[in-house]
Coordinates of C-alpha atoms and ligand atoms in Angstrom, one line a residue:
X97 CA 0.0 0.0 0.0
X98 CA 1.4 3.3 -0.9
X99 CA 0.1 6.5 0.6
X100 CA 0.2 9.7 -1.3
X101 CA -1.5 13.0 -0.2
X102 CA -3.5 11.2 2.7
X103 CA -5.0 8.7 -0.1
X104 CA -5.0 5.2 0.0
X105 CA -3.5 3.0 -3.0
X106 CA -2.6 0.4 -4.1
X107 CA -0.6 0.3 -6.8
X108 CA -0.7 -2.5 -9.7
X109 CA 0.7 -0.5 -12.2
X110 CA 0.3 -3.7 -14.7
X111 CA 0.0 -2.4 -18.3
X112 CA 1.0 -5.6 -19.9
X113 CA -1.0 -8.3 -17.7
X114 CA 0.2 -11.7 -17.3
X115 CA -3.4 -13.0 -18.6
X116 CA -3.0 -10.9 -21.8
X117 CA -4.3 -13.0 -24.2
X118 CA -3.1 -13.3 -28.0
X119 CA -6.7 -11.9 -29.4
X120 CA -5.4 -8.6 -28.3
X121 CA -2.3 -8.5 -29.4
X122 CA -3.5 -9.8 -32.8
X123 CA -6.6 -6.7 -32.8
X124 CA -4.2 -4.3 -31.2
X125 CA -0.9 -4.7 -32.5
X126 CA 1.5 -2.0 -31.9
X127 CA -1.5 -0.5 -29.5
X128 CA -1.2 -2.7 -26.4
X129 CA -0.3 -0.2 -24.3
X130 CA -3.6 0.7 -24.5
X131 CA -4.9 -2.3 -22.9
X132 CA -5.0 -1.3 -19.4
X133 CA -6.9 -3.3 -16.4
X134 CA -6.3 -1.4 -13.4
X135 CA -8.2 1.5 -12.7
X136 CA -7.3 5.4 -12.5
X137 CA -7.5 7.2 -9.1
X138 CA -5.8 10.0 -8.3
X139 CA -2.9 9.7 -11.4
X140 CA -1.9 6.5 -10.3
X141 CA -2.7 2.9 -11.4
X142 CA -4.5 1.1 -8.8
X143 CA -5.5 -2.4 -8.7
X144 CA -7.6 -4.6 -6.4
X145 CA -7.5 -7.9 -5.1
X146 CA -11.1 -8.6 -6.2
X147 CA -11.5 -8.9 -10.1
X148 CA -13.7 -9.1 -12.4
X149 CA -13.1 -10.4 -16.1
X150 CA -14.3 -8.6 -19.5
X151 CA -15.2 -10.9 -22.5
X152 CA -15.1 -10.2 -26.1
X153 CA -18.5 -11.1 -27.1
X154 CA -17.3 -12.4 -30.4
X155 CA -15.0 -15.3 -29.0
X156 CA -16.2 -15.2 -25.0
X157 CA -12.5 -14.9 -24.4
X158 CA -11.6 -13.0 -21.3
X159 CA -10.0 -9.8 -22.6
X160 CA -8.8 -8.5 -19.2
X161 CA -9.6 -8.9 -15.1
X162 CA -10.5 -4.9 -14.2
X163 CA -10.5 -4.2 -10.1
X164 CA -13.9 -4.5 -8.5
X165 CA -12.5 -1.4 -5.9
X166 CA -13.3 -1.6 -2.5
X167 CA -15.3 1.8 -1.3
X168 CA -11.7 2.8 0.2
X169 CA -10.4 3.5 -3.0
X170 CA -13.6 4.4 -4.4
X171 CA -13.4 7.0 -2.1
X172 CA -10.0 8.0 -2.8
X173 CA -10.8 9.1 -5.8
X174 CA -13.7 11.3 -4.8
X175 CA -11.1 13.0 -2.9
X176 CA -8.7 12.7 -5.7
X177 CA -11.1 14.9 -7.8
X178 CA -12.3 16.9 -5.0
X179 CA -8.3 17.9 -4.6
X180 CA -7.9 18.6 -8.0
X181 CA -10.4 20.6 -8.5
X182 CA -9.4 24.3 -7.1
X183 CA -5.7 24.1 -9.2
X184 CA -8.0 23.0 -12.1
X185 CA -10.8 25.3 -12.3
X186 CA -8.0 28.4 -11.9
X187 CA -6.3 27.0 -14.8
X188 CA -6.3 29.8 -18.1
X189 CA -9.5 28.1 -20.1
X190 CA -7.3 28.2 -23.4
X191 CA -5.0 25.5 -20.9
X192 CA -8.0 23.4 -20.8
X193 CA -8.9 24.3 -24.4
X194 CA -5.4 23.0 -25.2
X195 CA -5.5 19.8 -23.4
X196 CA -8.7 18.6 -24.7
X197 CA -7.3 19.2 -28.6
X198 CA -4.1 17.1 -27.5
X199 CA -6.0 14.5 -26.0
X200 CA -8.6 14.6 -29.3
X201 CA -5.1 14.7 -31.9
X202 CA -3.9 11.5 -29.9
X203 CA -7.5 9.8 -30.1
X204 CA -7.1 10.3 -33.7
X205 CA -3.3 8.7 -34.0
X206 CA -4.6 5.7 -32.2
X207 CA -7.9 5.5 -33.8
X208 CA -7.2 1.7 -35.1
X209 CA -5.7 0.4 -31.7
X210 CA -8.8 2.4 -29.8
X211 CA -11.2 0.9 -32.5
X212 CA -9.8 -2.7 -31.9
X213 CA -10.1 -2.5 -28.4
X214 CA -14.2 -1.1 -28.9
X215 CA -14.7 -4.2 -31.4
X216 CA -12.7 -6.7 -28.6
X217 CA -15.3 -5.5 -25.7
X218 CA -17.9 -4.2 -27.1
X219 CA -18.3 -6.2 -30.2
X220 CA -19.0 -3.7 -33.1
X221 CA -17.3 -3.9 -36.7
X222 CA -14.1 -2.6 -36.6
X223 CA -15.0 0.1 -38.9
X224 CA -18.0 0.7 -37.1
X225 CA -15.3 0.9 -34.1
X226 CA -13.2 3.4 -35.7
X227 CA -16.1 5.7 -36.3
X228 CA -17.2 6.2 -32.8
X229 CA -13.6 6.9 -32.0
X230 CA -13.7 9.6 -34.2
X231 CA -16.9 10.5 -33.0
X232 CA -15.6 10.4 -29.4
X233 CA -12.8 12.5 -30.6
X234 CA -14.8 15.5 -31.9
X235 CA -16.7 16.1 -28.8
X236 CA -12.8 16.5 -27.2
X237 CA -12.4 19.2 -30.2
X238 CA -15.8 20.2 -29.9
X239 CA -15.7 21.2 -26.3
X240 CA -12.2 22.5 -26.4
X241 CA -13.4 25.4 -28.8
X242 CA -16.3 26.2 -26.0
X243 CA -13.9 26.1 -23.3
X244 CA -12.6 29.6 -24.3
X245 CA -16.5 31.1 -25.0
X246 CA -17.8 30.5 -21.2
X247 CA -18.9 33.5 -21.4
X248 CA -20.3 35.9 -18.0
X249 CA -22.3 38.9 -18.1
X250 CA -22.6 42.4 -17.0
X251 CA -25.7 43.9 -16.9
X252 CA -27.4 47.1 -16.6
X253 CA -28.3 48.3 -12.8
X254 CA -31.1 50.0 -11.5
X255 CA -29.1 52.4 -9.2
X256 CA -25.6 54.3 -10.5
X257 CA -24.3 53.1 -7.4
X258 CA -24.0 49.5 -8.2
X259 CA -22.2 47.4 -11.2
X260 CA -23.8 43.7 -11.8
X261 CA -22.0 41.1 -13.7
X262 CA -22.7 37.2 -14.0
X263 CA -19.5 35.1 -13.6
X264 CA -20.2 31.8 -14.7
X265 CA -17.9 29.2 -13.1
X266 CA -17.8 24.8 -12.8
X267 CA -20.2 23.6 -11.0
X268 CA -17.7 21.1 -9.1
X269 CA -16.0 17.6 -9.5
X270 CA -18.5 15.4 -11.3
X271 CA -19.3 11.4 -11.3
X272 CA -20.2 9.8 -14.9
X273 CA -21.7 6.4 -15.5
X274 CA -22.1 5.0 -18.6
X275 CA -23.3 2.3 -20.6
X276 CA -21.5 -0.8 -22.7
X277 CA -22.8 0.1 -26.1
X278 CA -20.5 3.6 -27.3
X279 CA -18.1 3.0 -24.5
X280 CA -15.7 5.8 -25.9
X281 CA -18.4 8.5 -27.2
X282 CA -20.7 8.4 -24.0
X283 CA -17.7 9.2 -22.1
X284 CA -16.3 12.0 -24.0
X285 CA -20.1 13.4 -24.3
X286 CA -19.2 14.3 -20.6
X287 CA -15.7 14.5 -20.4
X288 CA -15.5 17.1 -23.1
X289 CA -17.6 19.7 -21.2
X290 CA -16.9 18.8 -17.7
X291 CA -12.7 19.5 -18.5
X292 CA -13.5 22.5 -20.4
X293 CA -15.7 24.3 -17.4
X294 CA -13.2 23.2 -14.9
X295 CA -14.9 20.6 -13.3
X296 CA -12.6 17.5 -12.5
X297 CA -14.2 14.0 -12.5
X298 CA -14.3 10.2 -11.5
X299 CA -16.0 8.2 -14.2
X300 CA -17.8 4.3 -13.7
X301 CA -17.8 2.7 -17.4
X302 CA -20.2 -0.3 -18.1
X303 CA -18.8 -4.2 -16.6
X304 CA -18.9 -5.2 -20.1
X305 CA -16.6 -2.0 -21.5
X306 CA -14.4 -0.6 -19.3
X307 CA -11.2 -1.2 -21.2
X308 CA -11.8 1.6 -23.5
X309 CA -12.8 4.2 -20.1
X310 CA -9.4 3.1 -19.0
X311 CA -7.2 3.2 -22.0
X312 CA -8.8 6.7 -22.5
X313 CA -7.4 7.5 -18.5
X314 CA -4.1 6.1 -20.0
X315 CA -4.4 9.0 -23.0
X316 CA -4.8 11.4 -20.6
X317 CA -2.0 9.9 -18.5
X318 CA 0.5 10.2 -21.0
X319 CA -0.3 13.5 -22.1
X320 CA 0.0 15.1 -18.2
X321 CA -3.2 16.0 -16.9
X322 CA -2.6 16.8 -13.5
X323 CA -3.7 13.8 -11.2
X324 CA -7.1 13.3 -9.9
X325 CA -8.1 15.8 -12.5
X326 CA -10.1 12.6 -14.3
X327 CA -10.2 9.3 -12.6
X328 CA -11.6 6.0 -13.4
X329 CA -13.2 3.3 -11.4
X330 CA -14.8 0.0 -11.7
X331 CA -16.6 -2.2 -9.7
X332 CA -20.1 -4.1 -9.1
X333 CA -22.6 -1.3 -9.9
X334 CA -24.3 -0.6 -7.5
X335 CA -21.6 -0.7 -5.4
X336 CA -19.4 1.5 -7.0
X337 CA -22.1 3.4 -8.7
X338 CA -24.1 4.1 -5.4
X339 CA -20.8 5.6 -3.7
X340 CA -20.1 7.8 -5.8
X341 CA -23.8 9.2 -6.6
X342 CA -24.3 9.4 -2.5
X343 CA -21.0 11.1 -2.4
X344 CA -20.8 14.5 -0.7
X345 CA -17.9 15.7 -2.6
X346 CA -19.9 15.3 -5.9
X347 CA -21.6 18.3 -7.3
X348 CA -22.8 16.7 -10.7
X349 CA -24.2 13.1 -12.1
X350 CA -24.0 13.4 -15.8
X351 CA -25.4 9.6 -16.2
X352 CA -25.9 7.5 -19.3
X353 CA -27.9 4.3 -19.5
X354 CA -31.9 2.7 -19.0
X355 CA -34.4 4.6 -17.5
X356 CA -34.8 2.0 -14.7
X357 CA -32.1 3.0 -13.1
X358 CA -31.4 6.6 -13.9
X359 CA -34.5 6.5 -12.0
X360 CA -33.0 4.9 -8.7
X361 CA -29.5 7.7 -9.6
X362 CA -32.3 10.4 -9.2
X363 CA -33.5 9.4 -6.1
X364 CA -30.2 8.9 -4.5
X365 CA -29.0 12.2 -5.6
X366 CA -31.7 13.5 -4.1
X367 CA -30.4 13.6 -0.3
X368 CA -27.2 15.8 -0.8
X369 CA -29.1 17.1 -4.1
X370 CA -26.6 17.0 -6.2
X371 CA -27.6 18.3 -10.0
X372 CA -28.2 15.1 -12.4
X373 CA -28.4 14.5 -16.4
X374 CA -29.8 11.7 -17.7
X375 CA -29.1 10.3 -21.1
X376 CA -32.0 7.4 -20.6
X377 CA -33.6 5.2 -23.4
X378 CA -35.7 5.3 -26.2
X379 CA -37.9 3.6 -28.3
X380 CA -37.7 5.7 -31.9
X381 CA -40.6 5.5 -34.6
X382 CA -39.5 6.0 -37.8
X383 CA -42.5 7.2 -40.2
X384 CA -41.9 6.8 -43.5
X385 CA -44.5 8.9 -45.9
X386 CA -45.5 7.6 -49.7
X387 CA -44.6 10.6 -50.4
X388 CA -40.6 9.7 -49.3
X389 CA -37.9 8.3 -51.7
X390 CA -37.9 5.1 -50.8
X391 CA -34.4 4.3 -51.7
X392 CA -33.4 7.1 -49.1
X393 CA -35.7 6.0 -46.6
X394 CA -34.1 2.6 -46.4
X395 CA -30.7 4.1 -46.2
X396 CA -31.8 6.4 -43.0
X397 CA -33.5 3.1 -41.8
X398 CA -29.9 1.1 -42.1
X399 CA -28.1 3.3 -40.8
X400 CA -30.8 4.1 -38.2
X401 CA -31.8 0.2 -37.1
X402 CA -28.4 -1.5 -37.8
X403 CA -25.5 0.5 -36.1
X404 CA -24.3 -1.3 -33.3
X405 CA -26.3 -4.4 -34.1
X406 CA -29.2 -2.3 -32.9
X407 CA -28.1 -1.8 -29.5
X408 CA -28.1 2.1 -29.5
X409 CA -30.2 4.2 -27.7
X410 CA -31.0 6.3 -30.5
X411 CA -32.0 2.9 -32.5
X412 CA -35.1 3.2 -34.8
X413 CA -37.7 0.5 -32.9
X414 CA -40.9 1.1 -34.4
X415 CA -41.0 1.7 -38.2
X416 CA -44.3 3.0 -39.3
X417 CA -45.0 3.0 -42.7
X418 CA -47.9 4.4 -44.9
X419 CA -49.9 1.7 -46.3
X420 CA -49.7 2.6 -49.6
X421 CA -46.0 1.9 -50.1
X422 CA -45.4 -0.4 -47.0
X423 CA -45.0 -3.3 -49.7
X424 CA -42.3 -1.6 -51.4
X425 CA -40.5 -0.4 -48.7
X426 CA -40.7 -3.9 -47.2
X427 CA -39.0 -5.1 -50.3
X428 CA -36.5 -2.7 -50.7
X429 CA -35.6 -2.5 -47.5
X430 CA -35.1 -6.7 -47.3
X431 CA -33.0 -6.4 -50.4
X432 CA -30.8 -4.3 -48.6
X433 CA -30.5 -5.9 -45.1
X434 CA -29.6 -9.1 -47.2
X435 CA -26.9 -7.7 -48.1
X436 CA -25.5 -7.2 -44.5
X437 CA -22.7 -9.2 -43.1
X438 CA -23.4 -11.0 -39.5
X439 CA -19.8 -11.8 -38.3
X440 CA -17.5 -11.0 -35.5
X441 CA -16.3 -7.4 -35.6
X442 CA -12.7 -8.2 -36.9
X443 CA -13.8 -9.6 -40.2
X444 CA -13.0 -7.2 -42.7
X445 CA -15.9 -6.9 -44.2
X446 CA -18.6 -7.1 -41.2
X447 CA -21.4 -5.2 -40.8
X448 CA -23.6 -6.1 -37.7
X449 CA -21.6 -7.9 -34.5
X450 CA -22.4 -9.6 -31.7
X451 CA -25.0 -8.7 -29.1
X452 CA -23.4 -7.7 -26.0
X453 CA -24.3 -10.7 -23.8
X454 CA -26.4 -13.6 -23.5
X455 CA -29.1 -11.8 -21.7
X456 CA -29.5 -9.6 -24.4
X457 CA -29.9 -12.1 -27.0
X458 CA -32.5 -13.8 -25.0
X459 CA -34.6 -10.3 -24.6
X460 CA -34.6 -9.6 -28.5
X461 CA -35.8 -13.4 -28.7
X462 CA -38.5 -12.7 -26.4
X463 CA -39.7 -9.9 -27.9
X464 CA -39.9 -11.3 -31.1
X465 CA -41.3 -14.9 -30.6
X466 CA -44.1 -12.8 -28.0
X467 CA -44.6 -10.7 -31.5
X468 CA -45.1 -13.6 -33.6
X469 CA -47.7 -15.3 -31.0
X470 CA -49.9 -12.3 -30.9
X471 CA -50.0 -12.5 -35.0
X472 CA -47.1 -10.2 -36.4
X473 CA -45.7 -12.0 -39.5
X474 CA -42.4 -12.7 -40.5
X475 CA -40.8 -11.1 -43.4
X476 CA -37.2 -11.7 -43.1
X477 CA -35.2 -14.1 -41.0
X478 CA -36.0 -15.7 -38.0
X479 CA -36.5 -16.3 -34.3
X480 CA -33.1 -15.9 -32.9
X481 CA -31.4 -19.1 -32.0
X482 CA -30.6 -18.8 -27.3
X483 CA -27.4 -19.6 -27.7
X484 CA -25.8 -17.5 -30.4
X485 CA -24.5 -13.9 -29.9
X486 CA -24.6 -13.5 -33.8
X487 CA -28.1 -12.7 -34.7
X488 CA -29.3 -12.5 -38.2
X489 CA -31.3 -9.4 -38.7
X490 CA -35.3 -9.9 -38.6
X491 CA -38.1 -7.7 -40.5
X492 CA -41.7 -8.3 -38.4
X493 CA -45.1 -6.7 -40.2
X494 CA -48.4 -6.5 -38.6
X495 CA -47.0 -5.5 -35.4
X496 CA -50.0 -3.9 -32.5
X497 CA -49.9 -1.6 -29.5
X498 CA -50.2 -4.3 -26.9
X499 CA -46.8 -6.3 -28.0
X500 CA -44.4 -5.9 -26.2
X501 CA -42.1 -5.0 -28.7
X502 CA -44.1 -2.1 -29.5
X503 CA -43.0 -0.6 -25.8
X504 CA -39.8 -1.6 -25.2
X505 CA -36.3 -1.1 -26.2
X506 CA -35.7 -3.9 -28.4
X507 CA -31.7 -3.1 -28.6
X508 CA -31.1 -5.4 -31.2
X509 CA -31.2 -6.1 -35.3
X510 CA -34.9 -6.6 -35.4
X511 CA -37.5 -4.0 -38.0
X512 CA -40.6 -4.1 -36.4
X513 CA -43.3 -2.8 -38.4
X514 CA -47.1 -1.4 -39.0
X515 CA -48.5 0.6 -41.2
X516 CA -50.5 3.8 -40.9
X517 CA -53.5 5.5 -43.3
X518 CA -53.2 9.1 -42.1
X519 CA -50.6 12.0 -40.9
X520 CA -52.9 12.0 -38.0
X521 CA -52.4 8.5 -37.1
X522 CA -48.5 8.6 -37.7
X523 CA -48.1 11.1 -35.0
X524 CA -50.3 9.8 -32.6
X525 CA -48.8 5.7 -32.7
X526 CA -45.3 7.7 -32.9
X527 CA -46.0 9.2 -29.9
X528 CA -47.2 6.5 -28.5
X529 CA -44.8 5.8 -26.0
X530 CA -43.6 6.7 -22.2
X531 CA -40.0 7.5 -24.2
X532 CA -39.4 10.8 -26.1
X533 CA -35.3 10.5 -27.2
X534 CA -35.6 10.4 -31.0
X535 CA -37.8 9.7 -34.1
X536 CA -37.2 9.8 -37.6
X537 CA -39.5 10.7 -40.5
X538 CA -39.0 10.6 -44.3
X539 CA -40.9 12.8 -46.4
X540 CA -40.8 15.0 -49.3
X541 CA -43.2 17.3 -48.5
X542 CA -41.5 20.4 -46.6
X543 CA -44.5 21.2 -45.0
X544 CA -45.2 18.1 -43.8
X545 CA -41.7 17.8 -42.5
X546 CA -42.2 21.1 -40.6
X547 CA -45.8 19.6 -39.4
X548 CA -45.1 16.2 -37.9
X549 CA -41.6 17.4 -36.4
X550 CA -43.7 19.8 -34.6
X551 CA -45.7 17.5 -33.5
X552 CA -43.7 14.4 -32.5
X553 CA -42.9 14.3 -28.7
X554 CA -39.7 14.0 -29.0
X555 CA -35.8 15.9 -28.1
X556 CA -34.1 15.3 -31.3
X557 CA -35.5 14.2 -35.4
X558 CA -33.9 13.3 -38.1
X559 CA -35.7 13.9 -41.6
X560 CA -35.1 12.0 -44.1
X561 CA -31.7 11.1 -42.4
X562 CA -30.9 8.2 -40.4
X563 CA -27.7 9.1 -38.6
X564 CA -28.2 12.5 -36.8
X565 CA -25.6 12.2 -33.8
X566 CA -22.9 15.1 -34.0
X567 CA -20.9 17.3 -31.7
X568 CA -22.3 20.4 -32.4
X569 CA -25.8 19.4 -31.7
X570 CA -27.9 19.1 -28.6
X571 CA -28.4 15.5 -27.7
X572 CA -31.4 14.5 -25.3
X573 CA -34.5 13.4 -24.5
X574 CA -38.2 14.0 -23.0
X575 CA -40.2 12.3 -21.2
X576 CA -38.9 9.2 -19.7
X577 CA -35.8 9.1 -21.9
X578 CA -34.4 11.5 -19.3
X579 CA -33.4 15.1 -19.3
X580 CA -30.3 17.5 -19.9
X581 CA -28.5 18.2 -23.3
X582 CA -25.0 17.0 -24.5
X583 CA -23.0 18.4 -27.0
X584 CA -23.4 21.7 -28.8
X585 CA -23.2 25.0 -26.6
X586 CA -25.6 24.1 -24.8
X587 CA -23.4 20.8 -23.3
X588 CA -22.0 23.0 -20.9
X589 CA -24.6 24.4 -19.6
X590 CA -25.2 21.8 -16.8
X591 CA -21.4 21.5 -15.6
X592 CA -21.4 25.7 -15.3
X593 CA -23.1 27.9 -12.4
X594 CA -24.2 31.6 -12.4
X595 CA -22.7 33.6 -9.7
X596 CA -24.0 37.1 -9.6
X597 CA -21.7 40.3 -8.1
X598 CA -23.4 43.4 -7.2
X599 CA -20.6 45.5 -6.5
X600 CA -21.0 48.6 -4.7
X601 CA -19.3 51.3 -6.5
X602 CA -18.7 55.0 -4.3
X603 CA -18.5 58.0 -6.7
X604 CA -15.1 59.9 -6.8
Ligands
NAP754 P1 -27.8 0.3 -17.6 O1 -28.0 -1.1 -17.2 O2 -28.7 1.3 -17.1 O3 -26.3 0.6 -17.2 C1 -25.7 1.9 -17.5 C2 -24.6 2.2 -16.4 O4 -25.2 2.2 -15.1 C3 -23.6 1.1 -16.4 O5 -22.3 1.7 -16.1 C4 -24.0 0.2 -15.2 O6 -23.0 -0.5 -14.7 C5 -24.6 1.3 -14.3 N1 -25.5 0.8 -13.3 C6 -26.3 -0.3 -13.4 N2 -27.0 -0.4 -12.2 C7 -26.6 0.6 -11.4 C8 -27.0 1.1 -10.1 N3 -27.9 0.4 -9.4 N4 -26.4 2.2 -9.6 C9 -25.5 2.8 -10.3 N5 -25.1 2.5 -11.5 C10 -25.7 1.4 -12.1 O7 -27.8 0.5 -19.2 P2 -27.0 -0.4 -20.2 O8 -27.6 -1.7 -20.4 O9 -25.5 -0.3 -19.9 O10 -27.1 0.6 -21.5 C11 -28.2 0.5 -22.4 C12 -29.2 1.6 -22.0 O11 -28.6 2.8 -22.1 C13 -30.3 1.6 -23.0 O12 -31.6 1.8 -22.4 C14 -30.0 2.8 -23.9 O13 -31.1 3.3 -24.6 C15 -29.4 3.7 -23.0 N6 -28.5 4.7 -23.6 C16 -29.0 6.0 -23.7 C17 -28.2 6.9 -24.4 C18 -28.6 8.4 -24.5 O14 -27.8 9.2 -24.8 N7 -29.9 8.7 -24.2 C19 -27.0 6.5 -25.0 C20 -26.6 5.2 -24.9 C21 -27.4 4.3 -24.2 P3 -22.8 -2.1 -15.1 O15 -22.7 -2.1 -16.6 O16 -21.5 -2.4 -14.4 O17 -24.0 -2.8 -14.6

């Protein structure tokens, strides 16, 4: 045990573990260094004596053994962040600014080993892999350009004797937990604006992903952000998770995953109320109009169904579709997904992975051998085989409101689909659920676009586009799918306070 600044650690310090397997060394190649399976706390590698192993979905090969931390190092980095916090916030913001762009440059250099080491835990294509590195990256470059525009205010008094201004300043060190399925994007969503406010940070990643969370640690590691300034732990959930959501030195929850329990994060915030985001689920309809080109349509509903095998929160679940063309789009849209390639993310020319875990398979099976009892019909493929993590994509028709794949998340390749006779009925079945993240709608008619955009109950749409997540733009929900906004400007809004000065001012 090594003490340093009154903390606690214990130091593994094993970058290269004994159990490294040759999977990795074949995805990662020169990139093994990134492979890292002790957590972050306080800029120091600490280990545990309890472990837990990660899998590669693909193979079921144990990638890595990650520390389930006891709450004494848990806590350790609470305090790691809390100390890091004053020396950071006072930092110049083009400091900050700067750091974030070096740490997005070296995302970039390593975007193949980072992308191999998403496909080995997560599962998804390597291409596929690559891309949400990117994607993680330009939140990094996104948020380092806002760093340097948190701007305050002055404003007018009522009395000559007084001078107001608005400083805006970081609302505090912050806890993140997020899911499995964009293990490097849903943490850069938060890092991004936390780092450029000032705000210092312990992050939980997903049991099934944390190798990514912690080779991103290891980025940061390299290129000298002051210790405890971001810190990474792992654990059993609610465990881990609990202790730091019920910890007193934590201003902020920024937290990413189901509504079921960004519900229970809510409530335990609630007793030191600390201020909470939450990035929950969805369950998308995507309407397409006979009025759409059907070619584009099934493009946006490829892109919009198939990424990440499905398992994306933004994931069209419900595809309503005009009856006039739902024939055609059927067809089309079958000739298309025929075309896909179900294979293990490392094959070169893969285009849907594995499932994340057994349990998962056996939900989308559920869903879709419930559907087919209550009288949906099959188009395309078939009831998904229990014991395979590939799974072939499936096309339902005929699907009705009391399904149960009609209300949940089905988080997996599966087009469920019903058609609809009116604009009047689209909206109302689209909004036909407790979720409100995202819907998509193809049309060609500009004021119909305007009209049923309007109208759906929902925080983001894409029209006529399938694939609308980007830096720049506010991502978030209503209704159960949570609340808050990440990316865009308006990311920073929740890691930033208002502090108002009314300064007296004497006359000469
Ligand atoms: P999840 O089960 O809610 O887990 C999310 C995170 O919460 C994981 O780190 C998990 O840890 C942790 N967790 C679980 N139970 C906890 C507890 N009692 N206390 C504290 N933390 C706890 O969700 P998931 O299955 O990983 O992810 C899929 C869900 O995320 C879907 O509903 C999807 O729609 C949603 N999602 C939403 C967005 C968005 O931006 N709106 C983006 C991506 C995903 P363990 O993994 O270790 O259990």
């Amino acid at each position: 045990m090594a003490v340093a600044g009154g903390m606690r650690f214990r130091v593994g310090g094993n970058r290269a573990p004994r159990w490294y397997p040759s999977i990795m060394s074949d995805a990662l190649g020169p990139g093994r260094d990134l492979l890292r399976s002790d957590c972050y706390v306080g800029g120091i590698w600490v280990g545990a004596d309890e472990r837990f192993p990660v899998e590669d979905p693909s193979t079921g090969e144990v990638l890595a053994r990650v520390p389930d931390l006891p709450d004494a190092v848990v806590d350790d980095a609470l305090v790691a962040a809390a100390r890091a916090f004053p020396a950071w916030r006072a930092r110049p913001a083009h400091e900050r600014a700067g750091f974030l762009a070096r740490m997005a440059a070296r995302m970039h250099d390593r975007e193949r080993e980072l992308g191999a080491l998403i496909t080995a835990e997560n599962g998804k294509p390597l291409a596929e892999a690559v891309g949400e590195v990117r994607y993680a990256a330009s939140f990094l470059e996104w948020f380092a350009g806002e760093a340097v525009r948190v701007y305050g205010e002055t404003l007018p008094a009522t009395r000559s004797d007084q001078r107001i201004t608005v400083l805006r300043e970081p609302v505090g060190p912050c806890a993140f937990i997020t899911p499995w399925n964009f293990p490097a994007a849903m943490l850069t969503r938060k890092l991004g604006p936390a780092l450029a406010a000032g705000c210092t940070v312990v992050a939980k990643p997903a049991e099934a992903t944390p190798l990514t969370t912690l080779a991103l640690a290891g980025i940061a590691d390299e290129l000298g952000l002051p210790a405890g300034v971001f810190n990474v732990v792992t654990g059993e959930a609610a465990r881990v998770g609990g202790h730091l959501i019920t910890s007193r030195w934590i201003r902020k929850i920024s937290f990413t995953g189901s509504t079921e329990v960004g519900r229970l994060i809510q409530r335990a915030a609630a007793d030191h109320l600390a201020r909470v985001s939450l990035e929950l689920g969805g369950n998308a309809p995507f309407l397409v109009f006979a009025d759409a080109d059907l070619d584009r349509a099934v493009a946006a509903a490829l892109i919009a169904k198939f990424r990440n095998a499905g398992q994306s929160c933004v994931a069209a679940n419900r595809f309503l579709v005009e009856g006039r063309v739902a024939g055609l789009f059927g067809e089309k849209l079958v000739a298309e997904i025929k075309k896909l390639v179900v294979a293990d993310g490392r094959t070169p020319n893969a285009s849907i992975g594995p499932l994340i875990n057994r349990d998962a398979v056996a939900k989308v099976r559920r869903l879709v051998e419930d559907a087919v009892a209550r009288g949906a019909r099959l188009v395309h493929g078939a009831v998904p085989a229990a014991d395979h993590q590939l799974v072939e994509p499936v096309v339902l028709a005929g699907i009705t409101s009391d399904m149960p794949i009609w209300r949940e998340e089905i988080f997996g390749p599966v087009v469920a689909m019903r058609t609809f006779a009116t604009e009047a009925e689209a909206i109302a079945l689209a909004n036909d659920t407790e979720y409100g993240l995202v819907a998509y709608l193809c049309s060609r008619d500009a004021s119909r676009q305007v009209r049923v955009a309007e109208a759906l109950e929902v925080g983001m749409i894409g029209v006529n586009e399938g694939l609308i997540s980007t830096a720049q733009a506010p991502f978030g929900g209503v209704k159960q799918s949570g609340y808050g906004r990440e990316g865009s400007h308006h990311g920073l809004d929740d890691y930033t306070v208002y502090k108002y000065v009314n300064t007296r001012v004497e006359p000469a």
